[in-house]
Tab-separated table of N, CA, C and O in Angstrom:
chain	number	residue	atom	x	y	z
M	293	MET	N	76.951	-265.245	-39.092
M	293	MET	CA	75.845	-264.297	-39.067
M	293	MET	C	75.289	-264.187	-40.487
M	293	MET	O	76.038	-264.015	-41.437
M	294	ASN	N	73.973	-264.285	-40.603
M	294	ASN	CA	73.413	-264.204	-41.946
M	294	ASN	C	73.396	-262.768	-42.449
M	294	ASN	O	73.494	-261.816	-41.679
M	295	ILE	N	73.253	-262.629	-43.753
M	295	ILE	CA	73.337	-261.317	-44.409
M	295	ILE	C	72.247	-260.370	-43.915
M	295	ILE	O	72.515	-259.198	-43.649
M	296	GLU	N	71.018	-260.868	-43.769
M	296	GLU	CA	69.925	-260.001	-43.332
M	296	GLU	C	70.173	-259.437	-41.942
M	296	GLU	O	69.939	-258.258	-41.698
M	297	LYS	N	70.646	-260.279	-41.023
M	297	LYS	CA	70.931	-259.808	-39.672
M	297	LYS	C	72.086	-258.813	-39.677
M	297	LYS	O	72.048	-257.798	-38.991
M	298	LYS	N	73.095	-259.096	-40.478
M	298	LYS	CA	74.245	-258.197	-40.587
M	298	LYS	C	73.800	-256.832	-41.110
M	298	LYS	O	74.177	-255.795	-40.566
M	299	ASP	N	72.978	-256.836	-42.168
M	299	ASP	CA	72.480	-255.579	-42.730
M	299	ASP	C	71.621	-254.830	-41.720
M	299	ASP	O	71.705	-253.614	-41.609
M	300	ARG	N	70.780	-255.561	-40.971
M	300	ARG	CA	69.908	-254.917	-39.983
M	300	ARG	C	70.733	-254.300	-38.861
M	300	ARG	O	70.445	-253.201	-38.412
M	301	ASN	N	71.751	-255.000	-38.401
M	301	ASN	CA	72.597	-254.435	-37.349
M	301	ASN	C	73.290	-253.168	-37.834
M	301	ASN	O	73.377	-252.182	-37.102
M	302	ARG	N	73.762	-253.190	-39.055
M	302	ARG	CA	74.403	-251.993	-39.626
M	302	ARG	C	73.405	-250.834	-39.666
M	302	ARG	O	73.737	-249.707	-39.318
M	303	GLU	N	72.181	-251.127	-40.087
M	303	GLU	CA	71.134	-250.104	-40.124
M	303	GLU	C	70.837	-249.555	-38.733
M	303	GLU	O	70.611	-248.352	-38.573
M	304	LEU	N	70.831	-250.430	-37.728
M	304	LEU	CA	70.601	-249.979	-36.352
M	304	LEU	C	71.646	-248.965	-35.921
M	304	LEU	O	71.317	-247.959	-35.286
M	305	PHE	N	72.901	-249.227	-36.264
M	305	PHE	CA	73.962	-248.282	-35.922
M	305	PHE	C	73.783	-246.953	-36.658
M	305	PHE	O	73.968	-245.889	-36.077
M	306	ILE	N	73.426	-247.014	-37.924
M	306	ILE	CA	73.233	-245.788	-38.705
M	306	ILE	C	72.067	-244.980	-38.146
M	306	ILE	O	72.165	-243.757	-37.968
M	307	GLU	N	70.964	-245.639	-37.850
M	307	GLU	CA	69.795	-244.951	-37.289
M	307	GLU	C	70.121	-244.327	-35.937
M	307	GLU	O	69.729	-243.186	-35.655
M	308	ALA	N	70.839	-245.063	-35.105
M	308	ALA	CA	71.242	-244.540	-33.798
M	308	ALA	C	72.156	-243.322	-33.963
M	308	ALA	O	71.996	-242.316	-33.263
M	309	ALA	N	73.086	-243.423	-34.895
M	309	ALA	CA	74.004	-242.304	-35.144
M	309	ALA	C	73.243	-241.075	-35.614
M	309	ALA	O	73.515	-239.958	-35.155
M	310	GLU	N	72.291	-241.260	-36.510
M	310	GLU	CA	71.486	-240.118	-36.983
M	310	GLU	C	70.795	-239.422	-35.819
M	310	GLU	O	70.825	-238.185	-35.727
M	311	ARG	N	70.178	-240.202	-34.941
M	311	ARG	CA	69.477	-239.609	-33.791
M	311	ARG	C	70.435	-238.833	-32.900
M	311	ARG	O	70.137	-237.698	-32.493
M	312	LEU	N	71.576	-239.433	-32.598
M	312	LEU	CA	72.525	-238.777	-31.697
M	312	LEU	C	73.207	-237.582	-32.343
M	312	LEU	O	73.465	-236.580	-31.669
M	313	PHE	N	73.508	-237.670	-33.635
M	313	PHE	CA	74.103	-236.526	-34.324
M	313	PHE	C	73.148	-235.334	-34.298
M	313	PHE	O	73.566	-234.196	-34.126
M	314	GLN	N	71.859	-235.615	-34.479
M	314	GLN	CA	70.868	-234.537	-34.435
M	314	GLN	C	70.744	-233.945	-33.037
M	314	GLN	O	70.569	-232.739	-32.879
M	315	LYS	N	70.852	-234.799	-32.031
M	315	LYS	CA	70.679	-234.355	-30.647
M	315	LYS	C	71.918	-233.661	-30.098
M	315	LYS	O	71.826	-232.598	-29.486
M	316	TRP	N	73.108	-234.255	-30.298
M	316	TRP	CA	74.332	-233.771	-29.675
M	316	TRP	C	75.360	-233.199	-30.648
M	316	TRP	O	76.327	-232.572	-30.228
M	317	GLY	N	75.181	-233.459	-31.935
M	317	GLY	CA	76.163	-233.027	-32.918
M	317	GLY	C	77.189	-234.121	-33.186
M	317	GLY	O	77.373	-235.023	-32.367
M	318	ILE	N	77.829	-234.027	-34.309
M	318	ILE	CA	78.786	-235.049	-34.723
M	318	ILE	C	80.000	-235.095	-33.791
M	318	ILE	O	80.460	-236.166	-33.409
M	319	HIS	N	80.509	-233.955	-33.405
M	319	HIS	CA	81.747	-233.913	-32.619
M	319	HIS	C	81.575	-234.437	-31.198
M	319	HIS	O	82.501	-235.020	-30.642
M	320	LYS	N	80.394	-234.254	-30.614
M	320	LYS	CA	80.174	-234.689	-29.234
M	320	LYS	C	79.722	-236.144	-29.126
M	320	LYS	O	79.773	-236.720	-28.053
M	321	THR	N	79.276	-236.730	-30.210
M	321	THR	CA	78.790	-238.109	-30.189
M	321	THR	C	79.950	-239.082	-30.330
M	321	THR	O	80.795	-238.926	-31.208
M	322	THR	N	79.981	-240.089	-29.474
M	322	THR	CA	81.049	-241.087	-29.522
M	322	THR	C	80.522	-242.403	-30.091
M	322	THR	O	79.311	-242.644	-30.122
M	323	LEU	N	81.443	-243.257	-30.521
M	323	LEU	CA	81.050	-244.580	-31.008
M	323	LEU	C	80.396	-245.389	-29.888
M	323	LEU	O	79.453	-246.149	-30.137
M	324	GLU	N	80.865	-245.227	-28.678
M	324	GLU	CA	80.270	-245.932	-27.540
M	324	GLU	C	78.805	-245.520	-27.357
M	324	GLU	O	77.937	-246.365	-27.116
M	325	GLU	N	78.516	-244.238	-27.486
M	325	GLU	CA	77.140	-243.760	-27.359
M	325	GLU	C	76.257	-244.286	-28.486
M	325	GLU	O	75.091	-244.631	-28.261
M	326	ILE	N	76.807	-244.352	-29.685
M	326	ILE	CA	76.062	-244.885	-30.829
M	326	ILE	C	75.721	-246.351	-30.591
M	326	ILE	O	74.582	-246.776	-30.794
M	327	ALA	N	76.695	-247.121	-30.142
M	327	ALA	CA	76.463	-248.539	-29.858
M	327	ALA	C	75.393	-248.706	-28.789
M	327	ALA	O	74.482	-249.534	-28.930
M	328	LYS	N	75.487	-247.931	-27.734
M	328	LYS	CA	74.505	-248.010	-26.650
M	328	LYS	C	73.113	-247.653	-27.156
M	328	LYS	O	72.138	-248.332	-26.841
M	329	GLU	N	73.005	-246.610	-27.948
M	329	GLU	CA	71.725	-246.182	-28.515
M	329	GLU	C	71.140	-247.273	-29.404
M	329	GLU	O	69.912	-247.447	-29.469
M	330	ALA	N	71.995	-248.018	-30.083
M	330	ALA	CA	71.549	-249.102	-30.962
M	330	ALA	C	71.250	-250.387	-30.182
M	330	ALA	O	70.761	-251.360	-30.762
M	331	GLY	N	71.551	-250.382	-28.886
M	331	GLY	CA	71.309	-251.558	-28.068
M	331	GLY	C	72.357	-252.647	-28.259
M	331	GLY	O	72.097	-253.822	-28.047
M	332	LYS	N	73.540	-252.236	-28.661
M	332	LYS	CA	74.637	-253.179	-28.925
M	332	LYS	C	75.852	-252.813	-28.077
M	332	LYS	O	75.940	-251.716	-27.540
M	333	GLY	N	76.799	-253.727	-28.012
M	333	GLY	CA	78.039	-253.469	-27.296
M	333	GLY	C	78.977	-252.601	-28.112
M	333	GLY	O	78.910	-252.587	-29.346
M	334	LYS	N	79.852	-251.888	-27.412
M	334	LYS	CA	80.787	-250.985	-28.086
M	334	LYS	C	81.653	-251.716	-29.113
M	334	LYS	O	81.865	-251.223	-30.216
M	335	SER	N	82.131	-252.888	-28.761
M	335	SER	CA	83.021	-253.599	-29.683
M	335	SER	C	82.309	-254.032	-30.962
M	335	SER	O	82.946	-254.163	-32.007
M	336	SER	N	81.002	-254.232	-30.900
M	336	SER	CA	80.286	-254.690	-32.097
M	336	SER	C	80.208	-253.627	-33.190
M	336	SER	O	80.128	-253.958	-34.371
M	337	ILE	N	80.277	-252.365	-32.829
M	337	ILE	CA	80.214	-251.316	-33.857
M	337	ILE	C	81.443	-251.383	-34.761
M	337	ILE	O	81.369	-251.092	-35.950
M	338	TYR	N	82.576	-251.836	-34.203
M	338	TYR	CA	83.798	-251.927	-34.997
M	338	TYR	C	83.748	-253.051	-36.031
M	338	TYR	O	84.519	-253.047	-36.978
M	339	TYR	N	82.837	-253.978	-35.873
M	339	TYR	CA	82.648	-255.030	-36.879
M	339	TYR	C	82.087	-254.424	-38.171
M	339	TYR	O	82.405	-254.867	-39.261
M	340	TYR	N	81.286	-253.375	-38.021
M	340	TYR	CA	80.618	-252.742	-39.161
M	340	TYR	C	81.318	-251.469	-39.633
M	340	TYR	O	81.248	-251.132	-40.810
M	341	PHE	N	81.949	-250.762	-38.712
M	341	PHE	CA	82.578	-249.479	-39.036
M	341	PHE	C	83.945	-249.382	-38.370
M	341	PHE	O	84.044	-249.493	-37.154
M	342	PRO	N	84.997	-249.136	-39.150
M	342	PRO	CA	86.340	-249.058	-38.567
M	342	PRO	C	86.605	-247.771	-37.795
M	342	PRO	O	87.548	-247.706	-37.003
M	343	SER	N	85.754	-246.753	-37.989
M	343	SER	CA	85.995	-245.463	-37.342
M	343	SER	C	84.705	-244.648	-37.286
M	343	SER	O	83.722	-244.963	-37.960
M	344	LYS	N	84.744	-243.588	-36.522
M	344	LYS	CA	83.608	-242.672	-36.453
M	344	LYS	C	83.377	-242.014	-37.819
M	344	LYS	O	82.244	-241.795	-38.231
M	345	GLU	N	84.445	-241.747	-38.527
M	345	GLU	CA	84.327	-241.143	-39.854
M	345	GLU	C	83.547	-242.060	-40.798
M	345	GLU	O	82.770	-241.588	-41.628
M	346	ALA	N	83.741	-243.368	-40.665
M	346	ALA	CA	83.004	-244.327	-41.498
M	346	ALA	C	81.515	-244.302	-41.156
M	346	ALA	O	80.664	-244.441	-42.052
M	347	VAL	N	81.185	-244.101	-39.883
M	347	VAL	CA	79.775	-243.979	-39.477
M	347	VAL	C	79.190	-242.712	-40.076
M	347	VAL	O	78.084	-242.730	-40.629
M	348	ILE	N	79.923	-241.625	-39.985
M	348	ILE	CA	79.454	-240.349	-40.545
M	348	ILE	C	79.197	-240.500	-42.043
M	348	ILE	O	78.164	-240.058	-42.551
M	349	GLU	N	80.120	-241.130	-42.740
M	349	GLU	CA	79.955	-241.350	-44.181
M	349	GLU	C	78.712	-242.190	-44.479
M	349	GLU	O	77.956	-241.885	-45.399
M	350	ALA	N	78.482	-243.224	-43.683
M	350	ALA	CA	77.303	-244.079	-43.880
M	350	ALA	C	76.013	-243.301	-43.646
M	350	ALA	O	75.032	-243.476	-44.378
M	351	VAL	N	76.007	-242.431	-42.640
M	351	VAL	CA	74.826	-241.601	-42.373
M	351	VAL	C	74.569	-240.673	-43.554
M	351	VAL	O	73.436	-240.546	-44.027
M	352	ILE	N	75.601	-240.042	-44.059
M	352	ILE	CA	75.460	-239.134	-45.200
M	352	ILE	C	74.958	-239.884	-46.424
M	352	ILE	O	74.054	-239.407	-47.132
M	353	MET	N	75.506	-241.070	-46.683
M	353	MET	CA	75.070	-241.864	-47.839
M	353	MET	C	73.602	-242.279	-47.691
M	353	MET	O	72.838	-242.227	-48.661
M	354	THR	N	73.207	-242.664	-46.492
M	354	THR	CA	71.824	-243.059	-46.238
M	354	THR	C	70.878	-241.886	-46.469
M	354	THR	O	69.828	-242.030	-47.107
M	355	GLN	N	71.246	-240.721	-45.982
M	355	GLN	CA	70.415	-239.535	-46.182
M	355	GLN	C	70.357	-239.161	-47.652
M	355	GLN	O	69.302	-238.774	-48.163
M	356	GLY	N	71.467	-239.295	-48.364
M	356	GLY	CA	71.485	-239.019	-49.801
M	356	GLY	C	70.586	-239.969	-50.565
M	356	GLY	O	69.864	-239.556	-51.473
M	357	ASP	N	70.599	-241.249	-50.176
M	357	ASP	CA	69.716	-242.225	-50.818
M	357	ASP	C	68.250	-241.868	-50.608
M	357	ASP	O	67.430	-241.993	-51.518
M	358	ARG	N	67.908	-241.449	-49.398
M	358	ARG	CA	66.517	-241.041	-49.112
M	358	ARG	C	66.092	-239.871	-49.983
M	358	ARG	O	64.990	-239.853	-50.512
M	359	ILE	N	66.968	-238.907	-50.117
M	359	ILE	CA	66.657	-237.724	-50.933
M	359	ILE	C	66.480	-238.127	-52.391
M	359	ILE	O	65.539	-237.692	-53.057
M	360	THR	N	67.364	-238.974	-52.884
M	360	THR	CA	67.296	-239.433	-54.273
M	360	THR	C	65.977	-240.151	-54.537
M	360	THR	O	65.351	-239.942	-55.585
M	361	ARG	N	65.544	-241.004	-53.597
M	361	ARG	CA	64.280	-241.736	-53.790
M	361	ARG	C	63.091	-240.801	-53.813
M	361	ARG	O	62.105	-241.075	-54.486
M	362	ARG	N	63.150	-239.714	-53.076
M	362	ARG	CA	62.039	-238.749	-53.043
M	362	ARG	C	61.925	-237.960	-54.337
M	362	ARG	O	60.851	-237.516	-54.710
M	363	VAL	N	63.042	-237.732	-54.987
M	363	VAL	CA	63.076	-236.929	-56.213
M	363	VAL	C	62.723	-237.766	-57.366
M	363	VAL	O	61.939	-238.257	-57.848
């Protein structure tokens, strides 16, 4: 898998997680739901993130980067 596709897939998971966290909250959202929202299989999310906590951390880092760029 090339780097650009790998990065894009990771971004898809992060974007999907952000949407679901906003809609259902962090505790009610599952990795399976995030994968489905991203249009990917459940097992593929584990290629990019070893746990739900890693997804949460990636979402927080992405949001922090956005804030930093705005300032």
